């Protein structure tokens, strides 16, 4: 059965304007367009739209979704199984949050002795899951499953004080990067060296072993992978490239 753009909009809960935009950028082309310019969609287009909505729900941007959907090795069943796995992870996270809230209530009533690790376990699990979803595939390809699993385990085992230090250091690095780019500093400057030293310290909190070569390899992903670049360039364009060049210059000396 084929649907007009209005009918598909009603079925999927997606505005006709959005569907036209998806057509314009090549994300979701209609099955055919009449001479009068009316778009019609078939079953295959409906399946693709469902996938787009699944990936959007998981936080993927449209550029990344398009890359996934139109790669040669994309299979609908594999994608659905991946969505199911991700949803089960989210379900487990919600269950963990519920448990944390319940334990906190009991602790405040004096009916349960809650330690600091339990208070923040669910939040650390969420951070690990988000990193796995966004960067896990690339990280595992480059560094192997064992290294990534070790990093995740280190995060989960962090005390609250160390976990706060880890995130504080991450924020400091991003702020210093933004300041350096805005001020026109060069990647071979002393300010850049300070950033690389802090970045190395941040990595060493979760890496099993640090090497300058691995540091340089990671920095290459910051500019070659759109997700990493977007993370560092979120508030100030040029930060990802600055960090990459600074690491290339200073990693062997820090």
JSON list of C-alpha atoms in Angstrom, two decimals:
[
{"chain": "A", "resi": 1, "resn": "UNK", "atom": "CA", "xyz": [0.00, 0.00, 0.00]},
{"chain": "A", "resi": 2, "resn": "UNK", "atom": "CA", "xyz": [1.24, 3.48, -0.86]},
{"chain": "A", "resi": 3, "resn": "UNK", "atom": "CA", "xyz": [0.71, 6.59, 1.23]},
{"chain": "A", "resi": 4, "resn": "UNK", "atom": "CA", "xyz": [0.63, 10.27, 0.40]},
{"chain": "A", "resi": 5, "resn": "UNK", "atom": "CA", "xyz": [2.91, 12.55, 2.41]},
{"chain": "A", "resi": 6, "resn": "UNK", "atom": "CA", "xyz": [-0.11, 13.68, 4.46]},
{"chain": "A", "resi": 7, "resn": "UNK", "atom": "CA", "xyz": [-1.14, 10.10, 5.20]},
{"chain": "A", "resi": 8, "resn": "UNK", "atom": "CA", "xyz": [2.39, 9.11, 6.19]},
{"chain": "A", "resi": 9, "resn": "UNK", "atom": "CA", "xyz": [2.62, 12.20, 8.38]},
{"chain": "A", "resi": 10, "resn": "UNK", "atom": "CA", "xyz": [-0.51, 11.13, 10.25]},
{"chain": "A", "resi": 11, "resn": "UNK", "atom": "CA", "xyz": [0.62, 7.50, 10.61]},
{"chain": "A", "resi": 12, "resn": "UNK", "atom": "CA", "xyz": [4.16, 8.24, 11.79]},
{"chain": "A", "resi": 13, "resn": "UNK", "atom": "CA", "xyz": [3.55, 11.44, 13.76]},
{"chain": "A", "resi": 14, "resn": "UNK", "atom": "CA", "xyz": [6.15, 13.25, 11.65]},
{"chain": "A", "resi": 15, "resn": "UNK", "atom": "CA", "xyz": [5.26, 16.56, 10.04]},
{"chain": "A", "resi": 16, "resn": "UNK", "atom": "CA", "xyz": [4.98, 16.82, 6.27]},
{"chain": "A", "resi": 17, "resn": "UNK", "atom": "CA", "xyz": [7.58, 19.57, 6.44]},
{"chain": "A", "resi": 18, "resn": "UNK", "atom": "CA", "xyz": [10.04, 17.17, 8.06]},
{"chain": "A", "resi": 19, "resn": "UNK", "atom": "CA", "xyz": [9.34, 14.52, 5.41]},
{"chain": "A", "resi": 20, "resn": "UNK", "atom": "CA", "xyz": [9.99, 17.06, 2.67]},
{"chain": "A", "resi": 21, "resn": "UNK", "atom": "CA", "xyz": [13.25, 18.00, 4.35]},
{"chain": "A", "resi": 22, "resn": "UNK", "atom": "CA", "xyz": [14.27, 14.34, 4.56]},
{"chain": "A", "resi": 23, "resn": "UNK", "atom": "CA", "xyz": [13.62, 14.12, 0.82]},
{"chain": "A", "resi": 24, "resn": "UNK", "atom": "CA", "xyz": [15.70, 17.24, 0.12]},
{"chain": "A", "resi": 25, "resn": "UNK", "atom": "CA", "xyz": [18.75, 15.93, 1.99]},
{"chain": "A", "resi": 26, "resn": "UNK", "atom": "CA", "xyz": [18.41, 12.41, 0.56]},
{"chain": "A", "resi": 27, "resn": "UNK", "atom": "CA", "xyz": [17.63, 10.76, 3.89]},
{"chain": "A", "resi": 28, "resn": "UNK", "atom": "CA", "xyz": [14.20, 9.46, 2.88]},
{"chain": "A", "resi": 29, "resn": "UNK", "atom": "CA", "xyz": [13.17, 9.64, -0.75]},
{"chain": "A", "resi": 30, "resn": "UNK", "atom": "CA", "xyz": [9.53, 8.93, -1.69]},
{"chain": "A", "resi": 31, "resn": "UNK", "atom": "CA", "xyz": [8.70, 5.89, -3.77]},
{"chain": "A", "resi": 32, "resn": "UNK", "atom": "CA", "xyz": [7.67, 8.27, -6.52]},
{"chain": "A", "resi": 33, "resn": "UNK", "atom": "CA", "xyz": [6.58, 11.85, -7.09]},
{"chain": "A", "resi": 34, "resn": "UNK", "atom": "CA", "xyz": [3.72, 12.72, -9.41]},
{"chain": "A", "resi": 35, "resn": "UNK", "atom": "CA", "xyz": [3.93, 15.32, -12.17]},
{"chain": "A", "resi": 36, "resn": "UNK", "atom": "CA", "xyz": [2.07, 17.64, -9.85]},
{"chain": "A", "resi": 37, "resn": "UNK", "atom": "CA", "xyz": [4.78, 17.25, -7.20]},
{"chain": "A", "resi": 38, "resn": "UNK", "atom": "CA", "xyz": [2.89, 15.00, -4.78]},
{"chain": "A", "resi": 39, "resn": "UNK", "atom": "CA", "xyz": [5.07, 12.52, -2.91]},
{"chain": "A", "resi": 40, "resn": "UNK", "atom": "CA", "xyz": [4.01, 8.91, -2.29]},
{"chain": "A", "resi": 41, "resn": "UNK", "atom": "CA", "xyz": [5.67, 6.37, -0.01]},
{"chain": "A", "resi": 42, "resn": "UNK", "atom": "CA", "xyz": [5.64, 2.56, -0.05]},
{"chain": "A", "resi": 43, "resn": "UNK", "atom": "CA", "xyz": [6.37, -0.15, 2.50]},
{"chain": "A", "resi": 44, "resn": "UNK", "atom": "CA", "xyz": [10.14, 0.13, 2.10]},
{"chain": "A", "resi": 45, "resn": "UNK", "atom": "CA", "xyz": [10.02, 3.87, 2.78]},
{"chain": "A", "resi": 46, "resn": "UNK", "atom": "CA", "xyz": [7.89, 3.24, 5.87]},
{"chain": "A", "resi": 47, "resn": "UNK", "atom": "CA", "xyz": [10.48, 0.78, 7.15]},
{"chain": "A", "resi": 48, "resn": "UNK", "atom": "CA", "xyz": [13.26, 3.31, 6.57]},
{"chain": "A", "resi": 49, "resn": "UNK", "atom": "CA", "xyz": [11.31, 6.04, 8.34]},
{"chain": "A", "resi": 50, "resn": "UNK", "atom": "CA", "xyz": [10.83, 3.75, 11.32]},
{"chain": "A", "resi": 51, "resn": "UNK", "atom": "CA", "xyz": [14.60, 3.21, 11.41]},
{"chain": "A", "resi": 52, "resn": "UNK", "atom": "CA", "xyz": [15.22, 6.95, 11.22]},
{"chain": "A", "resi": 53, "resn": "UNK", "atom": "CA", "xyz": [12.96, 7.50, 14.21]},
{"chain": "A", "resi": 54, "resn": "UNK", "atom": "CA", "xyz": [14.60, 4.67, 16.15]},
{"chain": "A", "resi": 55, "resn": "UNK", "atom": "CA", "xyz": [18.06, 6.15, 15.57]},
{"chain": "A", "resi": 56, "resn": "UNK", "atom": "CA", "xyz": [16.86, 9.67, 16.42]},
{"chain": "A", "resi": 57, "resn": "UNK", "atom": "CA", "xyz": [15.42, 8.32, 19.66]},
{"chain": "A", "resi": 58, "resn": "UNK", "atom": "CA", "xyz": [18.89, 6.98, 20.44]},
{"chain": "A", "resi": 59, "resn": "UNK", "atom": "CA", "xyz": [20.42, 10.43, 19.93]},
{"chain": "A", "resi": 60, "resn": "UNK", "atom": "CA", "xyz": [21.97, 9.96, 16.48]},
{"chain": "A", "resi": 61, "resn": "UNK", "atom": "CA", "xyz": [22.14, 13.03, 14.24]},
{"chain": "A", "resi": 62, "resn": "UNK", "atom": "CA", "xyz": [20.69, 12.92, 10.71]},
{"chain": "A", "resi": 63, "resn": "UNK", "atom": "CA", "xyz": [24.08, 12.80, 9.02]},
{"chain": "A", "resi": 64, "resn": "UNK", "atom": "CA", "xyz": [25.08, 9.72, 10.98]},
{"chain": "A", "resi": 65, "resn": "UNK", "atom": "CA", "xyz": [21.68, 8.09, 10.41]},
{"chain": "A", "resi": 66, "resn": "UNK", "atom": "CA", "xyz": [22.00, 8.59, 6.67]},
{"chain": "A", "resi": 67, "resn": "UNK", "atom": "CA", "xyz": [25.46, 7.04, 6.68]},
{"chain": "A", "resi": 68, "resn": "UNK", "atom": "CA", "xyz": [24.16, 3.98, 8.55]},
{"chain": "A", "resi": 69, "resn": "UNK", "atom": "CA", "xyz": [21.04, 3.43, 6.46]},
{"chain": "A", "resi": 70, "resn": "UNK", "atom": "CA", "xyz": [22.72, 3.64, 3.09]},
{"chain": "A", "resi": 71, "resn": "UNK", "atom": "CA", "xyz": [25.85, 1.62, 3.68]},
{"chain": "A", "resi": 72, "resn": "UNK", "atom": "CA", "xyz": [26.02, -1.60, 1.69]},
{"chain": "A", "resi": 73, "resn": "UNK", "atom": "CA", "xyz": [26.10, -3.86, 4.74]},
{"chain": "A", "resi": 74, "resn": "UNK", "atom": "CA", "xyz": [22.96, -2.37, 6.31]},
{"chain": "A", "resi": 75, "resn": "UNK", "atom": "CA", "xyz": [20.31, -4.99, 7.09]},
{"chain": "A", "resi": 76, "resn": "UNK", "atom": "CA", "xyz": [16.94, -4.17, 8.59]},
{"chain": "A", "resi": 77, "resn": "UNK", "atom": "CA", "xyz": [16.83, -7.22, 10.88]},
{"chain": "A", "resi": 78, "resn": "UNK", "atom": "CA", "xyz": [20.31, -6.49, 12.22]},
{"chain": "A", "resi": 79, "resn": "UNK", "atom": "CA", "xyz": [19.28, -2.90, 12.91]},
{"chain": "A", "resi": 80, "resn": "UNK", "atom": "CA", "xyz": [16.15, -3.99, 14.75]},
{"chain": "A", "resi": 81, "resn": "UNK", "atom": "CA", "xyz": [18.12, -6.42, 16.90]},
{"chain": "A", "resi": 82, "resn": "UNK", "atom": "CA", "xyz": [20.56, -3.62, 17.71]},
{"chain": "A", "resi": 83, "resn": "UNK", "atom": "CA", "xyz": [17.70, -1.31, 18.69]},
{"chain": "A", "resi": 84, "resn": "UNK", "atom": "CA", "xyz": [16.25, -4.04, 20.91]},
{"chain": "A", "resi": 85, "resn": "UNK", "atom": "CA", "xyz": [19.60, -4.50, 22.64]},
{"chain": "A", "resi": 86, "resn": "UNK", "atom": "CA", "xyz": [19.94, -0.76, 23.19]},
{"chain": "A", "resi": 87, "resn": "UNK", "atom": "CA", "xyz": [16.40, -0.48, 24.54]},
{"chain": "A", "resi": 88, "resn": "UNK", "atom": "CA", "xyz": [17.08, -3.31, 26.98]},
{"chain": "A", "resi": 89, "resn": "UNK", "atom": "CA", "xyz": [20.15, -1.41, 28.15]},
{"chain": "A", "resi": 90, "resn": "UNK", "atom": "CA", "xyz": [18.00, 1.66, 28.70]},
{"chain": "A", "resi": 91, "resn": "UNK", "atom": "CA", "xyz": [15.48, -0.49, 30.54]},
{"chain": "A", "resi": 92, "resn": "UNK", "atom": "CA", "xyz": [18.25, -1.78, 32.79]},
{"chain": "A", "resi": 93, "resn": "UNK", "atom": "CA", "xyz": [19.40, 1.80, 33.41]},
{"chain": "A", "resi": 94, "resn": "UNK", "atom": "CA", "xyz": [15.89, 2.90, 34.40]},
{"chain": "A", "resi": 95, "resn": "UNK", "atom": "CA", "xyz": [15.62, -0.12, 36.72]},
{"chain": "A", "resi": 96, "resn": "UNK", "atom": "CA", "xyz": [18.98, 0.83, 38.26]},
{"chain": "A", "resi": 97, "resn": "UNK", "atom": "CA", "xyz": [17.81, 4.43, 38.77]},
{"chain": "A", "resi": 98, "resn": "UNK", "atom": "CA", "xyz": [14.61, 3.20, 40.42]},
{"chain": "A", "resi": 99, "resn": "UNK", "atom": "CA", "xyz": [16.65, 1.00, 42.74]},
{"chain": "A", "resi": 100, "resn": "UNK", "atom": "CA", "xyz": [18.94, 3.92, 43.60]},
{"chain": "A", "resi": 101, "resn": "UNK", "atom": "CA", "xyz": [16.00, 6.19, 44.42]},
{"chain": "A", "resi": 102, "resn": "UNK", "atom": "CA", "xyz": [14.35, 3.48, 46.54]},
{"chain": "A", "resi": 103, "resn": "UNK", "atom": "CA", "xyz": [17.58, 2.82, 48.43]},
{"chain": "A", "resi": 104, "resn": "UNK", "atom": "CA", "xyz": [18.12, 6.55, 48.97]},
{"chain": "A", "resi": 105, "resn": "UNK", "atom": "CA", "xyz": [14.60, 6.93, 50.42]},
{"chain": "A", "resi": 106, "resn": "UNK", "atom": "CA", "xyz": [15.16, 3.97, 52.74]},
{"chain": "A", "resi": 107, "resn": "UNK", "atom": "CA", "xyz": [18.55, 5.38, 53.72]},
{"chain": "A", "resi": 108, "resn": "UNK", "atom": "CA", "xyz": [17.04, 8.77, 54.59]},
{"chain": "A", "resi": 109, "resn": "UNK", "atom": "CA", "xyz": [14.42, 6.97, 56.72]},
{"chain": "A", "resi": 110, "resn": "UNK", "atom": "CA", "xyz": [17.19, 5.12, 58.53]},
{"chain": "A", "resi": 111, "resn": "UNK", "atom": "CA", "xyz": [16.01, 1.76, 57.23]},
{"chain": "A", "resi": 112, "resn": "UNK", "atom": "CA", "xyz": [19.00, 1.09, 54.95]},
{"chain": "A", "resi": 113, "resn": "UNK", "atom": "CA", "xyz": [22.70, 1.89, 55.11]},
{"chain": "A", "resi": 114, "resn": "UNK", "atom": "CA", "xyz": [23.63, 3.24, 51.65]},
{"chain": "A", "resi": 115, "resn": "UNK", "atom": "CA", "xyz": [27.29, 3.72, 50.75]},
{"chain": "A", "resi": 116, "resn": "UNK", "atom": "CA", "xyz": [28.66, 6.36, 48.37]},
{"chain": "A", "resi": 117, "resn": "UNK", "atom": "CA", "xyz": [29.28, 3.83, 45.59]},
{"chain": "A", "resi": 118, "resn": "UNK", "atom": "CA", "xyz": [25.62, 2.82, 45.54]},
{"chain": "A", "resi": 119, "resn": "UNK", "atom": "CA", "xyz": [24.50, 6.45, 45.37]},
{"chain": "A", "resi": 120, "resn": "UNK", "atom": "CA", "xyz": [26.19, 7.04, 42.04]},
{"chain": "A", "resi": 121, "resn": "UNK", "atom": "CA", "xyz": [26.35, 3.58, 40.47]},
{"chain": "A", "resi": 122, "resn": "UNK", "atom": "CA", "xyz": [23.40, 4.20, 38.10]},
{"chain": "A", "resi": 123, "resn": "UNK", "atom": "CA", "xyz": [24.86, 7.47, 36.84]},
{"chain": "A", "resi": 124, "resn": "UNK", "atom": "CA", "xyz": [28.22, 5.90, 36.07]},
{"chain": "A", "resi": 125, "resn": "UNK", "atom": "CA", "xyz": [26.48, 3.07, 34.27]},
{"chain": "A", "resi": 126, "resn": "UNK", "atom": "CA", "xyz": [24.66, 5.62, 32.14]},
{"chain": "A", "resi": 127, "resn": "UNK", "atom": "CA", "xyz": [27.90, 7.40, 31.25]},
{"chain": "A", "resi": 128, "resn": "UNK", "atom": "CA", "xyz": [29.50, 4.12, 30.20]},
{"chain": "A", "resi": 129, "resn": "UNK", "atom": "CA", "xyz": [26.47, 3.19, 28.09]},
{"chain": "A", "resi": 130, "resn": "UNK", "atom": "CA", "xyz": [26.38, 6.57, 26.36]},
{"chain": "A", "resi": 131, "resn": "UNK", "atom": "CA", "xyz": [30.07, 6.39, 25.51]},
{"chain": "A", "resi": 132, "resn": "UNK", "atom": "CA", "xyz": [29.60, 2.85, 24.24]},
{"chain": "A", "resi": 133, "resn": "UNK", "atom": "CA", "xyz": [26.70, 3.89, 22.02]},
{"chain": "A", "resi": 134, "resn": "UNK", "atom": "CA", "xyz": [28.45, 6.93, 20.57]},
{"chain": "A", "resi": 135, "resn": "UNK", "atom": "CA", "xyz": [32.07, 5.83, 20.34]},
{"chain": "A", "resi": 136, "resn": "UNK", "atom": "CA", "xyz": [32.25, 2.15, 21.27]},
{"chain": "A", "resi": 137, "resn": "UNK", "atom": "CA", "xyz": [32.38, 0.70, 17.77]},
{"chain": "A", "resi": 138, "resn": "UNK", "atom": "CA", "xyz": [35.27, 2.90, 16.63]},
{"chain": "A", "resi": 139, "resn": "UNK", "atom": "CA", "xyz": [37.14, 2.53, 19.92]},
{"chain": "A", "resi": 140, "resn": "UNK", "atom": "CA", "xyz": [36.88, -1.26, 19.84]},
{"chain": "A", "resi": 141, "resn": "UNK", "atom": "CA", "xyz": [38.10, -1.37, 16.26]},
{"chain": "A", "resi": 142, "resn": "UNK", "atom": "CA", "xyz": [41.14, 0.73, 17.09]},
{"chain": "A", "resi": 143, "resn": "UNK", "atom": "CA", "xyz": [42.02, -0.49, 20.58]},
{"chain": "A", "resi": 144, "resn": "UNK", "atom": "CA", "xyz": [40.30, -3.87, 20.93]},
{"chain": "A", "resi": 145, "resn": "UNK", "atom": "CA", "xyz": [37.54, -5.14, 23.20]},
{"chain": "A", "resi": 146, "resn": "UNK", "atom": "CA", "xyz": [39.81, -5.77, 26.17]},
{"chain": "A", "resi": 147, "resn": "UNK", "atom": "CA", "xyz": [41.05, -2.17, 26.36]},
{"chain": "A", "resi": 148, "resn": "UNK", "atom": "CA", "xyz": [37.56, -0.70, 26.05]},
{"chain": "A", "resi": 149, "resn": "UNK", "atom": "CA", "xyz": [36.13, -3.12, 28.63]},
{"chain": "A", "resi": 150, "resn": "UNK", "atom": "CA", "xyz": [38.98, -2.27, 31.01]},
{"chain": "A", "resi": 151, "resn": "UNK", "atom": "CA", "xyz": [38.25, 1.45, 30.60]},
{"chain": "A", "resi": 152, "resn": "UNK", "atom": "CA", "xyz": [34.55, 0.91, 31.33]},
{"chain": "A", "resi": 153, "resn": "UNK", "atom": "CA", "xyz": [35.39, -1.18, 34.37]},
{"chain": "A", "resi": 154, "resn": "UNK", "atom": "CA", "xyz": [37.69, 1.53, 35.73]},
{"chain": "A", "resi": 155, "resn": "UNK", "atom": "CA", "xyz": [34.92, 4.10, 35.44]},
{"chain": "A", "resi": 156, "resn": "UNK", "atom": "CA", "xyz": [32.47, 1.84, 37.28]},
{"chain": "A", "resi": 157, "resn": "UNK", "atom": "CA", "xyz": [35.00, 1.21, 40.06]},
{"chain": "A", "resi": 158, "resn": "UNK", "atom": "CA", "xyz": [35.76, 4.90, 40.63]},
{"chain": "A", "resi": 159, "resn": "UNK", "atom": "CA", "xyz": [34.95, 6.38, 44.00]},
{"chain": "A", "resi": 160, "resn": "UNK", "atom": "CA", "xyz": [32.60, 9.35, 43.95]},
{"chain": "A", "resi": 161, "resn": "UNK", "atom": "CA", "xyz": [35.51, 11.71, 44.63]},
{"chain": "A", "resi": 162, "resn": "UNK", "atom": "CA", "xyz": [37.52, 10.30, 41.73]},
{"chain": "A", "resi": 163, "resn": "UNK", "atom": "CA", "xyz": [34.47, 10.25, 39.45]},
{"chain": "A", "resi": 164, "resn": "UNK", "atom": "CA", "xyz": [33.84, 13.94, 40.14]},
{"chain": "A", "resi": 165, "resn": "UNK", "atom": "CA", "xyz": [37.53, 14.65, 39.52]},
{"chain": "A", "resi": 166, "resn": "UNK", "atom": "CA", "xyz": [37.31, 12.78, 36.21]},
{"chain": "A", "resi": 167, "resn": "UNK", "atom": "CA", "xyz": [34.39, 14.89, 34.98]},
{"chain": "A", "resi": 168, "resn": "UNK", "atom": "CA", "xyz": [35.83, 18.11, 36.38]},
{"chain": "A", "resi": 169, "resn": "UNK", "atom": "CA", "xyz": [39.07, 17.48, 34.51]},
{"chain": "A", "resi": 170, "resn": "UNK", "atom": "CA", "xyz": [37.10, 16.82, 31.33]},
{"chain": "A", "resi": 171, "resn": "UNK", "atom": "CA", "xyz": [35.27, 20.15, 31.71]},
{"chain": "A", "resi": 172, "resn": "UNK", "atom": "CA", "xyz": [38.52, 22.01, 32.43]},
{"chain": "A", "resi": 173, "resn": "UNK", "atom": "CA", "xyz": [40.10, 20.63, 29.26]},
{"chain": "A", "resi": 174, "resn": "UNK", "atom": "CA", "xyz": [37.18, 21.77, 27.11]},
{"chain": "A", "resi": 175, "resn": "UNK", "atom": "CA", "xyz": [37.21, 25.24, 28.67]},
{"chain": "A", "resi": 176, "resn": "UNK", "atom": "CA", "xyz": [40.96, 25.62, 28.18]},
{"chain": "A", "resi": 177, "resn": "UNK", "atom": "CA", "xyz": [40.61, 24.48, 24.58]},
{"chain": "A", "resi": 178, "resn": "UNK", "atom": "CA", "xyz": [37.92, 27.07, 23.91]},
{"chain": "A", "resi": 179, "resn": "UNK", "atom": "CA", "xyz": [40.03, 29.80, 25.52]},
{"chain": "A", "resi": 180, "resn": "UNK", "atom": "CA", "xyz": [43.06, 28.80, 23.48]},
{"chain": "A", "resi": 181, "resn": "UNK", "atom": "CA", "xyz": [41.20, 28.85, 20.17]},
{"chain": "A", "resi": 182, "resn": "UNK", "atom": "CA", "xyz": [39.46, 32.16, 20.91]},
{"chain": "A", "resi": 183, "resn": "UNK", "atom": "CA", "xyz": [42.77, 33.73, 21.99]},
{"chain": "A", "resi": 184, "resn": "UNK", "atom": "CA", "xyz": [44.52, 32.55, 18.83]},
{"chain": "A", "resi": 185, "resn": "UNK", "atom": "CA", "xyz": [47.06, 30.37, 20.61]},
{"chain": "A", "resi": 186, "resn": "UNK", "atom": "CA", "xyz": [49.08, 27.90, 18.56]},
{"chain": "A", "resi": 187, "resn": "UNK", "atom": "CA", "xyz": [49.19, 24.11, 19.07]},
{"chain": "A", "resi": 188, "resn": "UNK", "atom": "CA", "xyz": [52.93, 24.38, 19.83]},
{"chain": "A", "resi": 189, "resn": "UNK", "atom": "CA", "xyz": [52.42, 26.97, 22.57]},
{"chain": "A", "resi": 190, "resn": "UNK", "atom": "CA", "xyz": [52.91, 26.45, 26.29]},
{"chain": "A", "resi": 191, "resn": "UNK", "atom": "CA", "xyz": [49.16, 26.85, 26.76]},
{"chain": "A", "resi": 192, "resn": "UNK", "atom": "CA", "xyz": [48.64, 23.95, 24.38]},
{"chain": "A", "resi": 193, "resn": "UNK", "atom": "CA", "xyz": [51.18, 21.88, 26.28]},
{"chain": "A", "resi": 194, "resn": "UNK", "atom": "CA", "xyz": [49.21, 22.44, 29.49]},
{"chain": "A", "resi": 195, "resn": "UNK", "atom": "CA", "xyz": [46.08, 21.14, 27.76]},
{"chain": "A", "resi": 196, "resn": "UNK", "atom": "CA", "xyz": [47.88, 18.04, 26.50]},
{"chain": "A", "resi": 197, "resn": "UNK", "atom": "CA", "xyz": [49.25, 17.34, 30.00]},
{"chain": "A", "resi": 198, "resn": "UNK", "atom": "CA", "xyz": [45.74, 17.56, 31.45]},
{"chain": "A", "resi": 199, "resn": "UNK", "atom": "CA", "xyz": [44.34, 15.43, 28.63]},
{"chain": "A", "resi": 200, "resn": "UNK", "atom": "CA", "xyz": [46.98, 12.79, 29.32]},
{"chain": "A", "resi": 201, "resn": "UNK", "atom": "CA", "xyz": [46.10, 12.89, 33.04]},
{"chain": "A", "resi": 202, "resn": "UNK", "atom": "CA", "xyz": [42.42, 12.45, 32.14]},
{"chain": "A", "resi": 203, "resn": "UNK", "atom": "CA", "xyz": [43.16, 9.45, 29.91]},
{"chain": "A", "resi": 204, "resn": "UNK", "atom": "CA", "xyz": [45.40, 7.84, 32.52]},
{"chain": "A", "resi": 205, "resn": "UNK", "atom": "CA", "xyz": [42.46, 7.78, 34.93]},
{"chain": "A", "resi": 206, "resn": "UNK", "atom": "CA", "xyz": [40.77, 5.15, 32.72]},
{"chain": "A", "resi": 207, "resn": "UNK", "atom": "CA", "xyz": [43.43, 3.73, 30.40]},
{"chain": "A", "resi": 208, "resn": "UNK", "atom": "CA", "xyz": [45.26, 0.55, 31.39]},
{"chain": "A", "resi": 209, "resn": "UNK", "atom": "CA", "xyz": [48.49, 1.86, 29.88]},
{"chain": "A", "resi": 210, "resn": "UNK", "atom": "CA", "xyz": [49.39, 5.20, 28.32]},
{"chain": "A", "resi": 211, "resn": "UNK", "atom": "CA", "xyz": [51.63, 5.63, 25.29]},
{"chain": "A", "resi": 212, "resn": "UNK", "atom": "CA", "xyz": [52.20, 8.79, 23.22]},
{"chain": "A", "resi": 213, "resn": "UNK", "atom": "CA", "xyz": [51.41, 6.82, 20.08]},
{"chain": "A", "resi": 214, "resn": "UNK", "atom": "CA", "xyz": [48.02, 5.75, 21.41]},
{"chain": "A", "resi": 215, "resn": "UNK", "atom": "CA", "xyz": [47.35, 9.34, 22.46]},
{"chain": "A", "resi": 216, "resn": "UNK", "atom": "CA", "xyz": [48.10, 10.56, 18.95]},
{"chain": "A", "resi": 217, "resn": "UNK", "atom": "CA", "xyz": [45.93, 7.84, 17.46]},
{"chain": "A", "resi": 218, "resn": "UNK", "atom": "CA", "xyz": [43.00, 8.86, 19.63]},
{"chain": "A", "resi": 219, "resn": "UNK", "atom": "CA", "xyz": [43.45, 12.50, 18.69]},
{"chain": "A", "resi": 220, "resn": "UNK", "atom": "CA", "xyz": [43.21, 11.56, 15.01]},
{"chain": "A", "resi": 221, "resn": "UNK", "atom": "CA", "xyz": [39.69, 10.28, 15.72]},
{"chain": "A", "resi": 222, "resn": "UNK", "atom": "CA", "xyz": [38.81, 13.69, 17.13]},
{"chain": "A", "resi": 223, "resn": "UNK", "atom": "CA", "xyz": [39.07, 15.21, 13.66]},
{"chain": "A", "resi": 224, "resn": "UNK", "atom": "CA", "xyz": [38.21, 12.23, 11.42]},
{"chain": "A", "resi": 225, "resn": "UNK", "atom": "CA", "xyz": [35.02, 11.20, 13.24]},
{"chain": "A", "resi": 226, "resn": "UNK", "atom": "CA", "xyz": [32.18, 13.71, 13.17]},
{"chain": "A", "resi": 227, "resn": "UNK", "atom": "CA", "xyz": [30.90, 12.68, 16.61]},
{"chain": "A", "resi": 228, "resn": "UNK", "atom": "CA", "xyz": [34.23, 13.41, 18.33]},
{"chain": "A", "resi": 229, "resn": "UNK", "atom": "CA", "xyz": [34.65, 16.66, 16.38]},
{"chain": "A", "resi": 230, "resn": "UNK", "atom": "CA", "xyz": [31.13, 17.77, 17.34]},
{"chain": "A", "resi": 231, "resn": "UNK", "atom": "CA", "xyz": [31.84, 17.00, 21.00]},
{"chain": "A", "resi": 232, "resn": "UNK", "atom": "CA", "xyz": [34.92, 19.26, 21.13]},
{"chain": "A", "resi": 233, "resn": "UNK", "atom": "CA", "xyz": [33.59, 21.90, 18.72]},
{"chain": "A", "resi": 234, "resn": "UNK", "atom": "CA", "xyz": [30.22, 22.11, 20.48]},
{"chain": "A", "resi": 235, "resn": "UNK", "atom": "CA", "xyz": [30.71, 25.67, 21.73]},
{"chain": "A", "resi": 236, "resn": "UNK", "atom": "CA", "xyz": [33.77, 26.78, 19.79]},
{"chain": "A", "resi": 237, "resn": "UNK", "atom": "CA", "xyz": [34.69, 25.51, 16.29]},
{"chain": "A", "resi": 238, "resn": "UNK", "atom": "CA", "xyz": [38.31, 24.56, 15.88]},
{"chain": "A", "resi": 239, "resn": "UNK", "atom": "CA", "xyz": [38.83, 22.96, 19.29]},
{"chain": "A", "resi": 240, "resn": "UNK", "atom": "CA", "xyz": [39.05, 19.40, 17.94]},
{"chain": "A", "resi": 241, "resn": "UNK", "atom": "CA", "xyz": [41.68, 20.35, 15.37]},
{"chain": "A", "resi": 242, "resn": "UNK", "atom": "CA", "xyz": [43.63, 22.38, 17.94]},
{"chain": "A", "resi": 243, "resn": "UNK", "atom": "CA", "xyz": [43.69, 19.47, 20.38]},
{"chain": "A", "resi": 244, "resn": "UNK", "atom": "CA", "xyz": [44.75, 17.04, 17.65]},
{"chain": "A", "resi": 245, "resn": "UNK", "atom": "CA", "xyz": [47.64, 19.24, 16.54]},
{"chain": "A", "resi": 246, "resn": "UNK", "atom": "CA", "xyz": [48.67, 19.98, 20.12]},
{"chain": "A", "resi": 247, "resn": "UNK", "atom": "CA", "xyz": [48.78, 16.27, 20.97]},
{"chain": "A", "resi": 248, "resn": "UNK", "atom": "CA", "xyz": [50.84, 15.54, 17.86]},
{"chain": "A", "resi": 249, "resn": "UNK", "atom": "CA", "xyz": [53.33, 18.21, 18.91]},
{"chain": "A", "resi": 250, "resn": "UNK", "atom": "CA", "xyz": [53.52, 17.62, 22.68]},
{"chain": "A", "resi": 251, "resn": "UNK", "atom": "CA", "xyz": [52.59, 13.98, 23.38]},
{"chain": "A", "resi": 252, "resn": "UNK", "atom": "CA", "xyz": [56.19, 12.71, 23.22]},
{"chain": "A", "resi": 253, "resn": "UNK", "atom": "CA", "xyz": [57.33, 15.45, 25.60]},
{"chain": "A", "resi": 254, "resn": "UNK", "atom": "CA", "xyz": [54.68, 15.25, 28.30]}
]
